[in-house]
Amino acid sequence: MWGRVRKACARFFGAFRSEPDTGGDRRTHNLFEAAAVYVSACAEDDQDQIDEATGWVSPEALSFGVSELACRAVIALAQERDESPQTVARSLLGLPAA
């Protein structure tokens, strides 16, 4: 039974990784690393890094990672500014206060 549980968990977590390309980079990247590289590359308008990060994990995993990164960033900024996360998120998006 534990073998089946282990295999199911391995398949689940394996979905968040992509196979390393044959370009010599044998290291696999996790979804949070891919999200961090993707978001910072978008901020710097670096299309090469964007393309590289999108190849590291599945699109679904990248989307989840970017969402998690956004949540953590808003929480950190809210704590730093002593404001609510909603106020900070609306401010970052240029929306009027609710």
JSON list of C-alpha atoms in Angstrom, two decimals:
[
{"chain": "A", "resi": 1, "resn": "MET", "atom": "CA", "xyz": [0.00, 0.00, 0.00]},
{"chain": "A", "resi": 2, "resn": "TRP", "atom": "CA", "xyz": [2.77, 2.47, 0.89]},
{"chain": "A", "resi": 3, "resn": "GLY", "atom": "CA", "xyz": [4.32, 1.80, -2.48]},
{"chain": "A", "resi": 4, "resn": "ARG", "atom": "CA", "xyz": [1.17, 3.01, -4.22]},
{"chain": "A", "resi": 5, "resn": "VAL", "atom": "CA", "xyz": [1.01, 6.11, -2.01]},
{"chain": "A", "resi": 6, "resn": "ARG", "atom": "CA", "xyz": [4.67, 6.87, -2.73]},
{"chain": "A", "resi": 7, "resn": "LYS", "atom": "CA", "xyz": [4.15, 6.44, -6.49]},
{"chain": "A", "resi": 8, "resn": "ALA", "atom": "CA", "xyz": [1.05, 8.67, -6.44]},
{"chain": "A", "resi": 9, "resn": "CYS", "atom": "CA", "xyz": [2.95, 11.39, -4.56]},
{"chain": "A", "resi": 10, "resn": "ALA", "atom": "CA", "xyz": [5.88, 11.08, -6.96]},
{"chain": "A", "resi": 11, "resn": "ARG", "atom": "CA", "xyz": [3.53, 11.52, -9.94]},
{"chain": "A", "resi": 12, "resn": "PHE", "atom": "CA", "xyz": [1.83, 14.51, -8.30]},
{"chain": "A", "resi": 13, "resn": "PHE", "atom": "CA", "xyz": [5.08, 16.32, -7.52]},
{"chain": "A", "resi": 14, "resn": "GLY", "atom": "CA", "xyz": [6.55, 15.24, -10.84]},
{"chain": "A", "resi": 15, "resn": "ALA", "atom": "CA", "xyz": [3.80, 17.19, -12.58]},
{"chain": "A", "resi": 16, "resn": "PHE", "atom": "CA", "xyz": [5.34, 20.38, -11.22]},
{"chain": "A", "resi": 17, "resn": "ARG", "atom": "CA", "xyz": [8.68, 19.65, -12.88]},
{"chain": "A", "resi": 18, "resn": "SER", "atom": "CA", "xyz": [9.72, 19.39, -16.47]},
{"chain": "A", "resi": 19, "resn": "GLU", "atom": "CA", "xyz": [12.36, 17.08, -17.79]},
{"chain": "A", "resi": 20, "resn": "PRO", "atom": "CA", "xyz": [15.72, 18.79, -18.19]},
{"chain": "A", "resi": 21, "resn": "ASP", "atom": "CA", "xyz": [16.49, 19.68, -21.77]},
{"chain": "A", "resi": 22, "resn": "THR", "atom": "CA", "xyz": [19.32, 18.01, -23.62]},
{"chain": "A", "resi": 23, "resn": "GLY", "atom": "CA", "xyz": [21.35, 21.20, -23.68]},
{"chain": "A", "resi": 24, "resn": "GLY", "atom": "CA", "xyz": [23.59, 19.96, -20.89]},
{"chain": "A", "resi": 25, "resn": "ASP", "atom": "CA", "xyz": [21.58, 21.37, -17.98]},
{"chain": "A", "resi": 26, "resn": "ARG", "atom": "CA", "xyz": [20.83, 18.21, -16.00]},
{"chain": "A", "resi": 27, "resn": "ARG", "atom": "CA", "xyz": [19.36, 20.02, -13.00]},
{"chain": "A", "resi": 28, "resn": "THR", "atom": "CA", "xyz": [15.59, 20.13, -12.64]},
{"chain": "A", "resi": 29, "resn": "HIS", "atom": "CA", "xyz": [13.94, 23.34, -11.54]},
{"chain": "A", "resi": 30, "resn": "ASN", "atom": "CA", "xyz": [11.07, 23.60, -9.10]},
{"chain": "A", "resi": 31, "resn": "LEU", "atom": "CA", "xyz": [7.96, 25.67, -9.71]},
{"chain": "A", "resi": 32, "resn": "PHE", "atom": "CA", "xyz": [8.95, 28.43, -7.28]},
{"chain": "A", "resi": 33, "resn": "GLU", "atom": "CA", "xyz": [12.33, 28.89, -8.90]},
{"chain": "A", "resi": 34, "resn": "ALA", "atom": "CA", "xyz": [10.65, 29.03, -12.32]},
{"chain": "A", "resi": 35, "resn": "ALA", "atom": "CA", "xyz": [8.13, 31.57, -11.04]},
{"chain": "A", "resi": 36, "resn": "ALA", "atom": "CA", "xyz": [10.83, 33.79, -9.53]},
{"chain": "A", "resi": 37, "resn": "VAL", "atom": "CA", "xyz": [12.87, 33.78, -12.74]},
{"chain": "A", "resi": 38, "resn": "TYR", "atom": "CA", "xyz": [9.75, 34.31, -14.88]},
{"chain": "A", "resi": 39, "resn": "VAL", "atom": "CA", "xyz": [8.44, 37.26, -12.87]},
{"chain": "A", "resi": 40, "resn": "SER", "atom": "CA", "xyz": [11.82, 38.97, -12.58]},
{"chain": "A", "resi": 41, "resn": "ALA", "atom": "CA", "xyz": [12.42, 38.45, -16.32]},
{"chain": "A", "resi": 42, "resn": "CYS", "atom": "CA", "xyz": [9.01, 39.98, -17.08]},
{"chain": "A", "resi": 43, "resn": "ALA", "atom": "CA", "xyz": [9.88, 42.98, -14.89]},
{"chain": "A", "resi": 44, "resn": "GLU", "atom": "CA", "xyz": [13.17, 43.40, -16.78]},
{"chain": "A", "resi": 45, "resn": "ASP", "atom": "CA", "xyz": [11.58, 42.64, -20.18]},
{"chain": "A", "resi": 46, "resn": "ASP", "atom": "CA", "xyz": [14.09, 39.82, -20.77]},
{"chain": "A", "resi": 47, "resn": "GLN", "atom": "CA", "xyz": [12.41, 37.53, -23.32]},
{"chain": "A", "resi": 48, "resn": "ASP", "atom": "CA", "xyz": [15.24, 34.98, -23.28]},
{"chain": "A", "resi": 49, "resn": "GLN", "atom": "CA", "xyz": [14.85, 34.43, -19.52]},
{"chain": "A", "resi": 50, "resn": "ILE", "atom": "CA", "xyz": [11.07, 34.32, -19.89]},
{"chain": "A", "resi": 51, "resn": "ASP", "atom": "CA", "xyz": [11.35, 31.61, -22.53]},
{"chain": "A", "resi": 52, "resn": "GLU", "atom": "CA", "xyz": [13.83, 29.66, -20.43]},
{"chain": "A", "resi": 53, "resn": "ALA", "atom": "CA", "xyz": [11.68, 29.77, -17.28]},
{"chain": "A", "resi": 54, "resn": "THR", "atom": "CA", "xyz": [8.54, 28.69, -19.16]},
{"chain": "A", "resi": 55, "resn": "GLY", "atom": "CA", "xyz": [10.36, 25.54, -20.25]},
{"chain": "A", "resi": 56, "resn": "TRP", "atom": "CA", "xyz": [11.28, 24.47, -16.73]},
{"chain": "A", "resi": 57, "resn": "VAL", "atom": "CA", "xyz": [7.81, 23.51, -15.50]},
{"chain": "A", "resi": 58, "resn": "SER", "atom": "CA", "xyz": [4.33, 22.95, -16.89]},
{"chain": "A", "resi": 59, "resn": "PRO", "atom": "CA", "xyz": [2.20, 26.04, -17.62]},
{"chain": "A", "resi": 60, "resn": "GLU", "atom": "CA", "xyz": [-0.14, 25.09, -14.77]},
{"chain": "A", "resi": 61, "resn": "ALA", "atom": "CA", "xyz": [2.72, 24.82, -12.30]},
{"chain": "A", "resi": 62, "resn": "LEU", "atom": "CA", "xyz": [4.18, 28.13, -13.47]},
{"chain": "A", "resi": 63, "resn": "SER", "atom": "CA", "xyz": [0.78, 29.79, -13.04]},
{"chain": "A", "resi": 64, "resn": "PHE", "atom": "CA", "xyz": [0.50, 28.42, -9.51]},
{"chain": "A", "resi": 65, "resn": "GLY", "atom": "CA", "xyz": [4.04, 29.57, -8.70]},
{"chain": "A", "resi": 66, "resn": "VAL", "atom": "CA", "xyz": [3.43, 33.08, -10.02]},
{"chain": "A", "resi": 67, "resn": "SER", "atom": "CA", "xyz": [0.20, 33.30, -8.03]},
{"chain": "A", "resi": 68, "resn": "GLU", "atom": "CA", "xyz": [1.96, 32.15, -4.86]},
{"chain": "A", "resi": 69, "resn": "LEU", "atom": "CA", "xyz": [4.76, 34.66, -5.47]},
{"chain": "A", "resi": 70, "resn": "ALA", "atom": "CA", "xyz": [2.22, 37.46, -5.91]},
{"chain": "A", "resi": 71, "resn": "CYS", "atom": "CA", "xyz": [0.47, 36.53, -2.66]},
{"chain": "A", "resi": 72, "resn": "ARG", "atom": "CA", "xyz": [3.73, 36.46, -0.73]},
{"chain": "A", "resi": 73, "resn": "ALA", "atom": "CA", "xyz": [4.88, 39.76, -2.24]},
{"chain": "A", "resi": 74, "resn": "VAL", "atom": "CA", "xyz": [1.62, 41.52, -1.38]},
{"chain": "A", "resi": 75, "resn": "ILE", "atom": "CA", "xyz": [1.73, 40.18, 2.18]},
{"chain": "A", "resi": 76, "resn": "ALA", "atom": "CA", "xyz": [5.35, 41.29, 2.62]},
{"chain": "A", "resi": 77, "resn": "LEU", "atom": "CA", "xyz": [4.61, 44.77, 1.25]},
{"chain": "A", "resi": 78, "resn": "ALA", "atom": "CA", "xyz": [1.49, 45.06, 3.41]},
{"chain": "A", "resi": 79, "resn": "GLN", "atom": "CA", "xyz": [3.50, 44.23, 6.52]},
{"chain": "A", "resi": 80, "resn": "GLU", "atom": "CA", "xyz": [6.26, 46.64, 5.51]},
{"chain": "A", "resi": 81, "resn": "ARG", "atom": "CA", "xyz": [3.79, 49.47, 4.83]},
{"chain": "A", "resi": 82, "resn": "ASP", "atom": "CA", "xyz": [1.52, 48.59, 7.77]},
{"chain": "A", "resi": 83, "resn": "GLU", "atom": "CA", "xyz": [-1.45, 48.44, 5.40]},
{"chain": "A", "resi": 84, "resn": "SER", "atom": "CA", "xyz": [-3.94, 45.74, 4.49]},
{"chain": "A", "resi": 85, "resn": "PRO", "atom": "CA", "xyz": [-3.07, 43.33, 1.68]},
{"chain": "A", "resi": 86, "resn": "GLN", "atom": "CA", "xyz": [-6.13, 44.53, -0.24]},
{"chain": "A", "resi": 87, "resn": "THR", "atom": "CA", "xyz": [-4.96, 48.16, -0.06]},
{"chain": "A", "resi": 88, "resn": "VAL", "atom": "CA", "xyz": [-1.48, 47.20, -1.25]},
{"chain": "A", "resi": 89, "resn": "ALA", "atom": "CA", "xyz": [-2.78, 45.01, -4.10]},
{"chain": "A", "resi": 90, "resn": "ARG", "atom": "CA", "xyz": [-5.12, 47.73, -5.33]},
{"chain": "A", "resi": 91, "resn": "SER", "atom": "CA", "xyz": [-2.32, 50.29, -5.10]},
{"chain": "A", "resi": 92, "resn": "LEU", "atom": "CA", "xyz": [0.07, 48.09, -7.11]},
{"chain": "A", "resi": 93, "resn": "LEU", "atom": "CA", "xyz": [-2.55, 47.71, -9.83]},
{"chain": "A", "resi": 94, "resn": "GLY", "atom": "CA", "xyz": [-3.37, 51.41, -9.87]},
{"chain": "A", "resi": 95, "resn": "LEU", "atom": "CA", "xyz": [-6.91, 50.89, -8.64]},
{"chain": "A", "resi": 96, "resn": "PRO", "atom": "CA", "xyz": [-8.74, 53.32, -6.37]},
{"chain": "A", "resi": 97, "resn": "ALA", "atom": "CA", "xyz": [-9.05, 52.44, -2.69]},
{"chain": "A", "resi": 98, "resn": "ALA", "atom": "CA", "xyz": [-12.08, 50.29, -1.91]}
]
